[in-house]
PDB file of C-alpha atoms in Angstrom:
ATOM      1  CA  UNK A   1     154.319 110.627  18.266  1.00  0.00           C
ATOM      2  CA  UNK A   2     154.783 110.565  14.520  1.00  0.00           C
ATOM      3  CA  UNK A   3     157.853 111.919  12.803  1.00  0.00           C
ATOM      4  CA  UNK A   4     158.282 115.379  11.353  1.00  0.00           C
ATOM      5  CA  UNK A   5     161.087 114.075   9.096  1.00  0.00           C
ATOM      6  CA  UNK A   6     163.560 116.921   9.535  1.00  0.00           C
ATOM      7  CA  UNK A   7     161.626 119.621   7.707  1.00  0.00           C
ATOM      8  CA  UNK A   8     163.327 122.587   9.365  1.00  0.00           C
ATOM      9  CA  UNK A   9     166.747 123.309   7.962  1.00  0.00           C
ATOM     10  CA  UNK A  10     167.302 126.987   8.672  1.00  0.00           C
ATOM     11  CA  UNK A  11     168.259 128.312  12.098  1.00  0.00           C
ATOM     12  CA  UNK A  12     166.303 130.207  14.722  1.00  0.00           C
ATOM     13  CA  UNK A  13     168.212 131.717  17.618  1.00  0.00           C
ATOM     14  CA  UNK A  14     171.019 129.237  17.065  1.00  0.00           C
ATOM     15  CA  UNK A  15     168.697 126.272  16.740  1.00  0.00           C
ATOM     16  CA  UNK A  16     170.481 125.016  13.651  1.00  0.00           C
ATOM     17  CA  UNK A  17     173.720 124.538  15.610  1.00  0.00           C
ATOM     18  CA  UNK A  18     172.578 121.090  16.661  1.00  0.00           C
ATOM     19  CA  UNK A  19     174.492 117.991  17.632  1.00  0.00           C
ATOM     20  CA  UNK A  20     172.631 116.295  20.505  1.00  0.00           C
ATOM     21  CA  UNK A  21     168.936 115.465  20.784  1.00  0.00           C
ATOM     22  CA  UNK A  22     169.044 115.892  24.560  1.00  0.00           C
ATOM     23  CA  UNK A  23     171.936 116.552  26.820  1.00  0.00           C
ATOM     24  CA  UNK A  24     174.506 119.020  28.020  1.00  0.00           C
ATOM     25  CA  UNK A  25     178.055 120.106  27.540  1.00  0.00           C
ATOM     26  CA  UNK A  26     180.794 117.509  27.483  1.00  0.00           C
ATOM     27  CA  UNK A  27     181.473 116.016  30.874  1.00  0.00           C
ATOM     28  CA  UNK A  28     178.292 117.349  32.511  1.00  0.00           C
ATOM     29  CA  UNK A  29     175.615 115.080  33.980  1.00  0.00           C
ATOM     30  CA  UNK A  30     171.957 115.821  33.388  1.00  0.00           C
ATOM     31  CA  UNK A  31     170.427 117.664  36.383  1.00  0.00           C
ATOM     32  CA  UNK A  32     167.342 115.948  37.871  1.00  0.00           C
ATOM     33  CA  UNK A  33     165.128 118.966  37.115  1.00  0.00           C
ATOM     34  CA  UNK A  34     166.140 118.977  33.456  1.00  0.00           C
ATOM     35  CA  UNK A  35     165.707 115.224  33.179  1.00  0.00           C
ATOM     36  CA  UNK A  36     162.196 115.473  34.651  1.00  0.00           C
ATOM     37  CA  UNK A  37     161.284 118.331  32.296  1.00  0.00           C
ATOM     38  CA  UNK A  38     162.477 116.350  29.275  1.00  0.00           C
ATOM     39  CA  UNK A  39     160.643 113.209  30.401  1.00  0.00           C
ATOM     40  CA  UNK A  40     157.433 115.243  30.560  1.00  0.00           C
ATOM     41  CA  UNK A  41     157.963 116.446  26.987  1.00  0.00           C
ATOM     42  CA  UNK A  42     158.592 112.915  25.779  1.00  0.00           C
ATOM     43  CA  UNK A  43     155.357 111.579  27.289  1.00  0.00           C
ATOM     44  CA  UNK A  44     153.070 114.524  26.461  1.00  0.00           C
ATOM     45  CA  UNK A  45     149.967 113.877  24.356  1.00  0.00           C
ATOM     46  CA  UNK A  46     149.043 116.361  21.626  1.00  0.00           C
ATOM     47  CA  UNK A  47     146.198 116.709  19.127  1.00  0.00           C
ATOM     48  CA  UNK A  48     146.459 114.124  16.322  1.00  0.00           C
ATOM     49  CA  UNK A  49     146.995 116.629  13.507  1.00  0.00           C
ATOM     50  CA  UNK A  50     150.307 117.718  15.060  1.00  0.00           C
ATOM     51  CA  UNK A  51     153.132 115.229  14.482  1.00  0.00           C
ATOM     52  CA  UNK A  52     156.080 115.729  16.831  1.00  0.00           C
ATOM     53  CA  UNK A  53     159.493 114.097  17.122  1.00  0.00           C
ATOM     54  CA  UNK A  54     162.858 114.864  18.786  1.00  0.00           C
ATOM     55  CA  UNK A  55     165.470 116.710  16.775  1.00  0.00           C
ATOM     56  CA  UNK A  56     169.106 117.622  17.514  1.00  0.00           C
ATOM     57  CA  UNK A  57     169.305 120.447  20.046  1.00  0.00           C
ATOM     58  CA  UNK A  58     171.607 123.485  20.044  1.00  0.00           C
ATOM     59  CA  UNK A  59     174.717 123.282  22.196  1.00  0.00           C
ATOM     60  CA  UNK A  60     175.754 126.921  22.538  1.00  0.00           C
ATOM     61  CA  UNK A  61     172.683 128.503  24.098  1.00  0.00           C
ATOM     62  CA  UNK A  62     172.715 126.785  27.503  1.00  0.00           C
ATOM     63  CA  UNK A  63     174.487 124.002  29.407  1.00  0.00           C
ATOM     64  CA  UNK A  64     171.557 121.650  28.691  1.00  0.00           C
ATOM     65  CA  UNK A  65     169.063 121.592  25.821  1.00  0.00           C
ATOM     66  CA  UNK A  66     166.364 119.382  24.322  1.00  0.00           C
ATOM     67  CA  UNK A  67     164.538 120.030  21.045  1.00  0.00           C
ATOM     68  CA  UNK A  68     161.397 118.917  19.256  1.00  0.00           C
ATOM     69  CA  UNK A  69     160.096 119.701  15.804  1.00  0.00           C
ATOM     70  CA  UNK A  70     156.560 119.342  14.566  1.00  0.00           C
ATOM     71  CA  UNK A  71     154.413 119.537  11.472  1.00  0.00           C
ATOM     72  CA  UNK A  72     150.663 120.103  11.257  1.00  0.00           C
ATOM     73  CA  UNK A  73     149.060 117.739   8.768  1.00  0.00           C
ATOM     74  CA  UNK A  74     145.672 117.419   7.144  1.00  0.00           C
ATOM     75  CA  UNK A  75     145.542 114.152   5.222  1.00  0.00           C
ATOM     76  CA  UNK A  76     148.526 114.284   2.885  1.00  0.00           C
ATOM     77  CA  UNK A  77     149.044 118.041   3.242  1.00  0.00           C
ATOM     78  CA  UNK A  78     151.452 119.876   5.532  1.00  0.00           C
ATOM     79  CA  UNK A  79     149.913 123.114   6.806  1.00  0.00           C
ATOM     80  CA  UNK A  80     152.587 124.488   9.172  1.00  0.00           C
ATOM     81  CA  UNK A  81     155.788 123.458  10.900  1.00  0.00           C
ATOM     82  CA  UNK A  82     157.853 124.525  13.874  1.00  0.00           C
ATOM     83  CA  UNK A  83     160.541 123.789  16.401  1.00  0.00           C
ATOM     84  CA  UNK A  84     160.516 124.008  20.206  1.00  0.00           C
ATOM     85  CA  UNK A  85     163.712 124.015  22.269  1.00  0.00           C
ATOM     86  CA  UNK A  86     163.939 123.617  26.046  1.00  0.00           C
ATOM     87  CA  UNK A  87     167.036 125.245  27.554  1.00  0.00           C
ATOM     88  CA  UNK A  88     168.297 124.761  31.098  1.00  0.00           C
ATOM     89  CA  UNK A  89     171.025 126.490  33.093  1.00  0.00           C
ATOM     90  CA  UNK A  90     171.109 125.220  36.711  1.00  0.00           C
ATOM     91  CA  UNK A  91     172.972 128.370  37.774  1.00  0.00           C
ATOM     92  CA  UNK A  92     170.186 130.577  36.445  1.00  0.00           C
ATOM     93  CA  UNK A  93     170.301 133.198  33.737  1.00  0.00           C
ATOM     94  CA  UNK A  94     169.854 136.930  34.312  1.00  0.00           C
ATOM     95  CA  UNK A  95     167.992 137.520  31.046  1.00  0.00           C
ATOM     96  CA  UNK A  96     165.680 134.559  31.636  1.00  0.00           C
ATOM     97  CA  UNK A  97     165.020 135.308  35.315  1.00  0.00           C
ATOM     98  CA  UNK A  98     164.930 131.568  35.867  1.00  0.00           C
ATOM     99  CA  UNK A  99     166.765 128.348  35.102  1.00  0.00           C
ATOM    100  CA  UNK A 100     164.635 127.201  32.136  1.00  0.00           C
ATOM    101  CA  UNK A 101     163.810 128.860  28.833  1.00  0.00           C
ATOM    102  CA  UNK A 102     161.620 127.811  25.903  1.00  0.00           C
ATOM    103  CA  UNK A 103     162.566 128.963  22.394  1.00  0.00           C
ATOM    104  CA  UNK A 104     160.392 128.449  19.345  1.00  0.00           C
ATOM    105  CA  UNK A 105     160.113 128.899  15.607  1.00  0.00           C
ATOM    106  CA  UNK A 106     156.690 128.516  13.925  1.00  0.00           C
ATOM    107  CA  UNK A 107     155.898 129.159  10.276  1.00  0.00           C
ATOM    108  CA  UNK A 108     153.169 128.698   7.685  1.00  0.00           C
ATOM    109  CA  UNK A 109     152.261 129.911   4.208  1.00  0.00           C
ATOM    110  CA  UNK A 110     149.460 132.443   3.752  1.00  0.00           C
ATOM    111  CA  UNK A 111     147.181 133.880   1.150  1.00  0.00           C
ATOM    112  CA  UNK A 112     148.880 137.110  -0.066  1.00  0.00           C
ATOM    113  CA  UNK A 113     145.917 139.254   0.972  1.00  0.00           C
ATOM    114  CA  UNK A 114     146.076 137.835   4.501  1.00  0.00           C
ATOM    115  CA  UNK A 115     149.791 138.551   4.675  1.00  0.00           C
ATOM    116  CA  UNK A 116     149.075 142.186   3.777  1.00  0.00           C
ATOM    117  CA  UNK A 117     146.844 142.694   6.836  1.00  0.00           C
ATOM    118  CA  UNK A 118     148.631 145.329   8.967  1.00  0.00           C
ATOM    119  CA  UNK A 119     147.317 143.752  12.176  1.00  0.00           C
ATOM    120  CA  UNK A 120     148.624 140.263  11.377  1.00  0.00           C
ATOM    121  CA  UNK A 121     151.843 140.465  13.477  1.00  0.00           C
ATOM    122  CA  UNK A 122     149.938 141.591  16.585  1.00  0.00           C
ATOM    123  CA  UNK A 123     147.329 138.878  16.065  1.00  0.00           C
ATOM    124  CA  UNK A 124     149.962 136.162  15.696  1.00  0.00           C
ATOM    125  CA  UNK A 125     151.769 137.277  18.834  1.00  0.00           C
ATOM    126  CA  UNK A 126     148.474 137.257  20.745  1.00  0.00           C
ATOM    127  CA  UNK A 127     147.963 133.655  19.639  1.00  0.00           C
ATOM    128  CA  UNK A 128     151.209 132.688  21.382  1.00  0.00           C
ATOM    129  CA  UNK A 129     150.438 134.463  24.647  1.00  0.00           C
ATOM    130  CA  UNK A 130     146.800 133.431  24.482  1.00  0.00           C
ATOM    131  CA  UNK A 131     147.687 129.750  24.042  1.00  0.00           C
ATOM    132  CA  UNK A 132     149.698 129.901  27.270  1.00  0.00           C
ATOM    133  CA  UNK A 133     147.026 131.817  29.164  1.00  0.00           C
ATOM    134  CA  UNK A 134     144.193 129.504  28.114  1.00  0.00           C
ATOM    135  CA  UNK A 135     145.934 126.636  29.888  1.00  0.00           C
ATOM    136  CA  UNK A 136     146.682 128.780  32.934  1.00  0.00           C
ATOM    137  CA  UNK A 137     150.442 128.593  32.468  1.00  0.00           C
ATOM    138  CA  UNK A 138     152.693 131.031  34.279  1.00  0.00           C
ATOM    139  CA  UNK A 139     155.567 132.484  32.303  1.00  0.00           C
ATOM    140  CA  UNK A 140     157.839 135.505  32.238  1.00  0.00           C
ATOM    141  CA  UNK A 141     160.205 137.561  30.091  1.00  0.00           C
ATOM    142  CA  UNK A 142     158.509 136.849  26.748  1.00  0.00           C
ATOM    143  CA  UNK A 143     160.248 138.155  23.644  1.00  0.00           C
ATOM    144  CA  UNK A 144     160.154 137.506  19.934  1.00  0.00           C
ATOM    145  CA  UNK A 145     159.418 138.597  16.392  1.00  0.00           C
ATOM    146  CA  UNK A 146     156.679 138.025  13.831  1.00  0.00           C
ATOM    147  CA  UNK A 147     157.918 138.229  10.241  1.00  0.00           C
ATOM    148  CA  UNK A 148     155.999 138.322   6.976  1.00  0.00           C
ATOM    149  CA  UNK A 149     157.781 137.424   3.748  1.00  0.00           C
ATOM    150  CA  UNK A 150     156.535 137.422   0.157  1.00  0.00           C
ATOM    151  CA  UNK A 151     158.083 135.693  -2.858  1.00  0.00           C
ATOM    152  CA  UNK A 152     157.481 136.592  -6.511  1.00  0.00           C
ATOM    153  CA  UNK A 153     158.785 134.329  -9.266  1.00  0.00           C
ATOM    154  CA  UNK A 154     160.360 135.294 -12.590  1.00  0.00           C
ATOM    155  CA  UNK A 155     161.980 133.735 -15.657  1.00  0.00           C
ATOM    156  CA  UNK A 156     161.801 129.970 -15.579  1.00  0.00           C
ATOM    157  CA  UNK A 157     159.737 130.152 -12.364  1.00  0.00           C
ATOM    158  CA  UNK A 158     157.265 132.752 -13.633  1.00  0.00           C
ATOM    159  CA  UNK A 159     154.387 130.265 -13.725  1.00  0.00           C
ATOM    160  CA  UNK A 160     154.447 129.919  -9.966  1.00  0.00           C
ATOM    161  CA  UNK A 161     151.918 132.089  -8.103  1.00  0.00           C
ATOM    162  CA  UNK A 162     153.240 134.579  -5.530  1.00  0.00           C
ATOM    163  CA  UNK A 163     153.771 133.020  -2.093  1.00  0.00           C
ATOM    164  CA  UNK A 164     153.606 134.582   1.371  1.00  0.00           C
ATOM    165  CA  UNK A 165     154.810 133.170   4.669  1.00  0.00           C
ATOM    166  CA  UNK A 166     154.385 134.060   8.321  1.00  0.00           C
ATOM    167  CA  UNK A 167     157.133 133.217  10.802  1.00  0.00           C
ATOM    168  CA  UNK A 168     157.007 133.504  14.588  1.00  0.00           C
ATOM    169  CA  UNK A 169     160.239 133.364  16.598  1.00  0.00           C
ATOM    170  CA  UNK A 170     159.787 133.642  20.339  1.00  0.00           C
ATOM    171  CA  UNK A 171     161.093 132.680  23.742  1.00  0.00           C
ATOM    172  CA  UNK A 172     159.722 132.757  27.278  1.00  0.00           C
ATOM    173  CA  UNK A 173     160.595 131.564  30.785  1.00  0.00           C
ATOM    174  CA  UNK A 174     158.189 128.898  32.094  1.00  0.00           C
ATOM    175  CA  UNK A 175     157.256 129.164  35.748  1.00  0.00           C
ATOM    176  CA  UNK A 176     159.001 126.482  37.775  1.00  0.00           C
ATOM    177  CA  UNK A 177     156.921 124.193  39.957  1.00  0.00           C
ATOM    178  CA  UNK A 178     157.650 121.474  42.469  1.00  0.00           C
ATOM    179  CA  UNK A 179     161.351 120.624  42.562  1.00  0.00           C
ATOM    180  CA  UNK A 180     162.124 123.529  40.252  1.00  0.00           C
ATOM    181  CA  UNK A 181     160.540 121.730  37.273  1.00  0.00           C
ATOM    182  CA  UNK A 182     158.198 123.620  34.910  1.00  0.00           C
ATOM    183  CA  UNK A 183     155.101 121.944  33.472  1.00  0.00           C
ATOM    184  CA  UNK A 184     156.741 121.321  30.115  1.00  0.00           C
ATOM    185  CA  UNK A 185     153.991 118.970  28.931  1.00  0.00           C
ATOM    186  CA  UNK A 186     151.427 121.758  29.255  1.00  0.00           C
ATOM    187  CA  UNK A 187     153.752 124.236  27.534  1.00  0.00           C
ATOM    188  CA  UNK A 188     154.157 121.754  24.674  1.00  0.00           C
ATOM    189  CA  UNK A 189     150.383 121.402  24.404  1.00  0.00           C
ATOM    190  CA  UNK A 190     150.047 125.197  24.256  1.00  0.00           C
ATOM    191  CA  UNK A 191     152.712 125.369  21.578  1.00  0.00           C
ATOM    192  CA  UNK A 192     150.834 122.764  19.551  1.00  0.00           C
ATOM    193  CA  UNK A 193     147.692 124.894  19.942  1.00  0.00           C
ATOM    194  CA  UNK A 194     149.647 127.783  18.437  1.00  0.00           C
ATOM    195  CA  UNK A 195     150.810 125.614  15.538  1.00  0.00           C
ATOM    196  CA  UNK A 196     147.240 124.527  14.876  1.00  0.00           C
ATOM    197  CA  UNK A 197     146.012 128.138  14.867  1.00  0.00           C
ATOM    198  CA  UNK A 198     148.711 129.248  12.459  1.00  0.00           C
ATOM    199  CA  UNK A 199     147.837 126.268  10.243  1.00  0.00           C
ATOM    200  CA  UNK A 200     144.183 127.324  10.137  1.00  0.00           C
ATOM    201  CA  UNK A 201     142.783 124.293  11.955  1.00  0.00           C
ATOM    202  CA  UNK A 202     139.523 124.666  13.880  1.00  0.00           C
ATOM    203  CA  UNK A 203     139.737 124.933  17.690  1.00  0.00           C
ATOM    204  CA  UNK A 204     140.330 121.645  19.481  1.00  0.00           C
ATOM    205  CA  UNK A 205     137.974 122.185  22.419  1.00  0.00           C
ATOM    206  CA  UNK A 206     134.497 123.649  23.025  1.00  0.00           C
ATOM    207  CA  UNK A 207     136.000 126.445  25.109  1.00  0.00           C
ATOM    208  CA  UNK A 208     138.025 127.686  22.141  1.00  0.00           C
ATOM    209  CA  UNK A 209     135.123 128.520  19.829  1.00  0.00           C
ATOM    210  CA  UNK A 210     136.000 132.229  19.731  1.00  0.00           C
ATOM    211  CA  UNK A 211     139.555 131.682  18.508  1.00  0.00           C
ATOM    212  CA  UNK A 212     140.273 133.367  15.180  1.00  0.00           C
ATOM    213  CA  UNK A 213     142.334 131.220  12.831  1.00  0.00           C
ATOM    214  CA  UNK A 214     144.226 131.827   9.614  1.00  0.00           C
ATOM    215  CA  UNK A 215     142.539 130.797   6.355  1.00  0.00           C
ATOM    216  CA  UNK A 216     143.660 127.628   4.615  1.00  0.00           C
ATOM    217  CA  UNK A 217     146.914 127.932   2.699  1.00  0.00           C
ATOM    218  CA  UNK A 218     146.547 128.171  -1.085  1.00  0.00           C
ATOM    219  CA  UNK A 219     148.813 125.245  -1.923  1.00  0.00           C
ATOM    220  CA  UNK A 220     149.769 123.226   1.175  1.00  0.00           C
ATOM    221  CA  UNK A 221     152.723 120.940   0.727  1.00  0.00           C
ATOM    222  CA  UNK A 222     151.980 117.332  -0.151  1.00  0.00           C
ATOM    223  CA  UNK A 223     153.536 114.677   2.040  1.00  0.00           C
TER     224      UNK A 223
END
């Protein structure tokens, strides 16, 4: 997997409080279920336009955590970026209703007229749940926010065109399988599908022809 080069600097649900790429609290050994879930993330294969690499994980959200960040690229342009964090508490967590939790931040720039669409937040949230459902993944307790932000420039920056951004912050509990281990590789693939949709890439497979995608960003970042 290619590197995302540390593009995310602001926090999401504590994701900027990062010290370890994978691990747990001081003095705690990695549980076998967590180790297996992380190994699956490390060996997962994703579509070539999505470059993924490990990044320091938060330490305050759960006894064990592992994090990845990704960027969607088209040639030399960056279309969207995001972060995915796997949390694990062997004792279980009442709010999660399970021992694992996935937390994500996804964002991309939009055309201003697209950002003004009143249905955009609902559509973006449906892309997240739909990406999980398409792969037949079981999950519970989903929660999150979809935020639209617009920037207008003045003074010395007045020549810049207005910019709009969409941001999805979400979390869900993956269904645990054999040995109490969720199919984290499949959840990662679904998350990459979401990133690709937000970036405006065409569907990856023939079964996804009906997926509605965002239009191309006006000025994607150059690499």
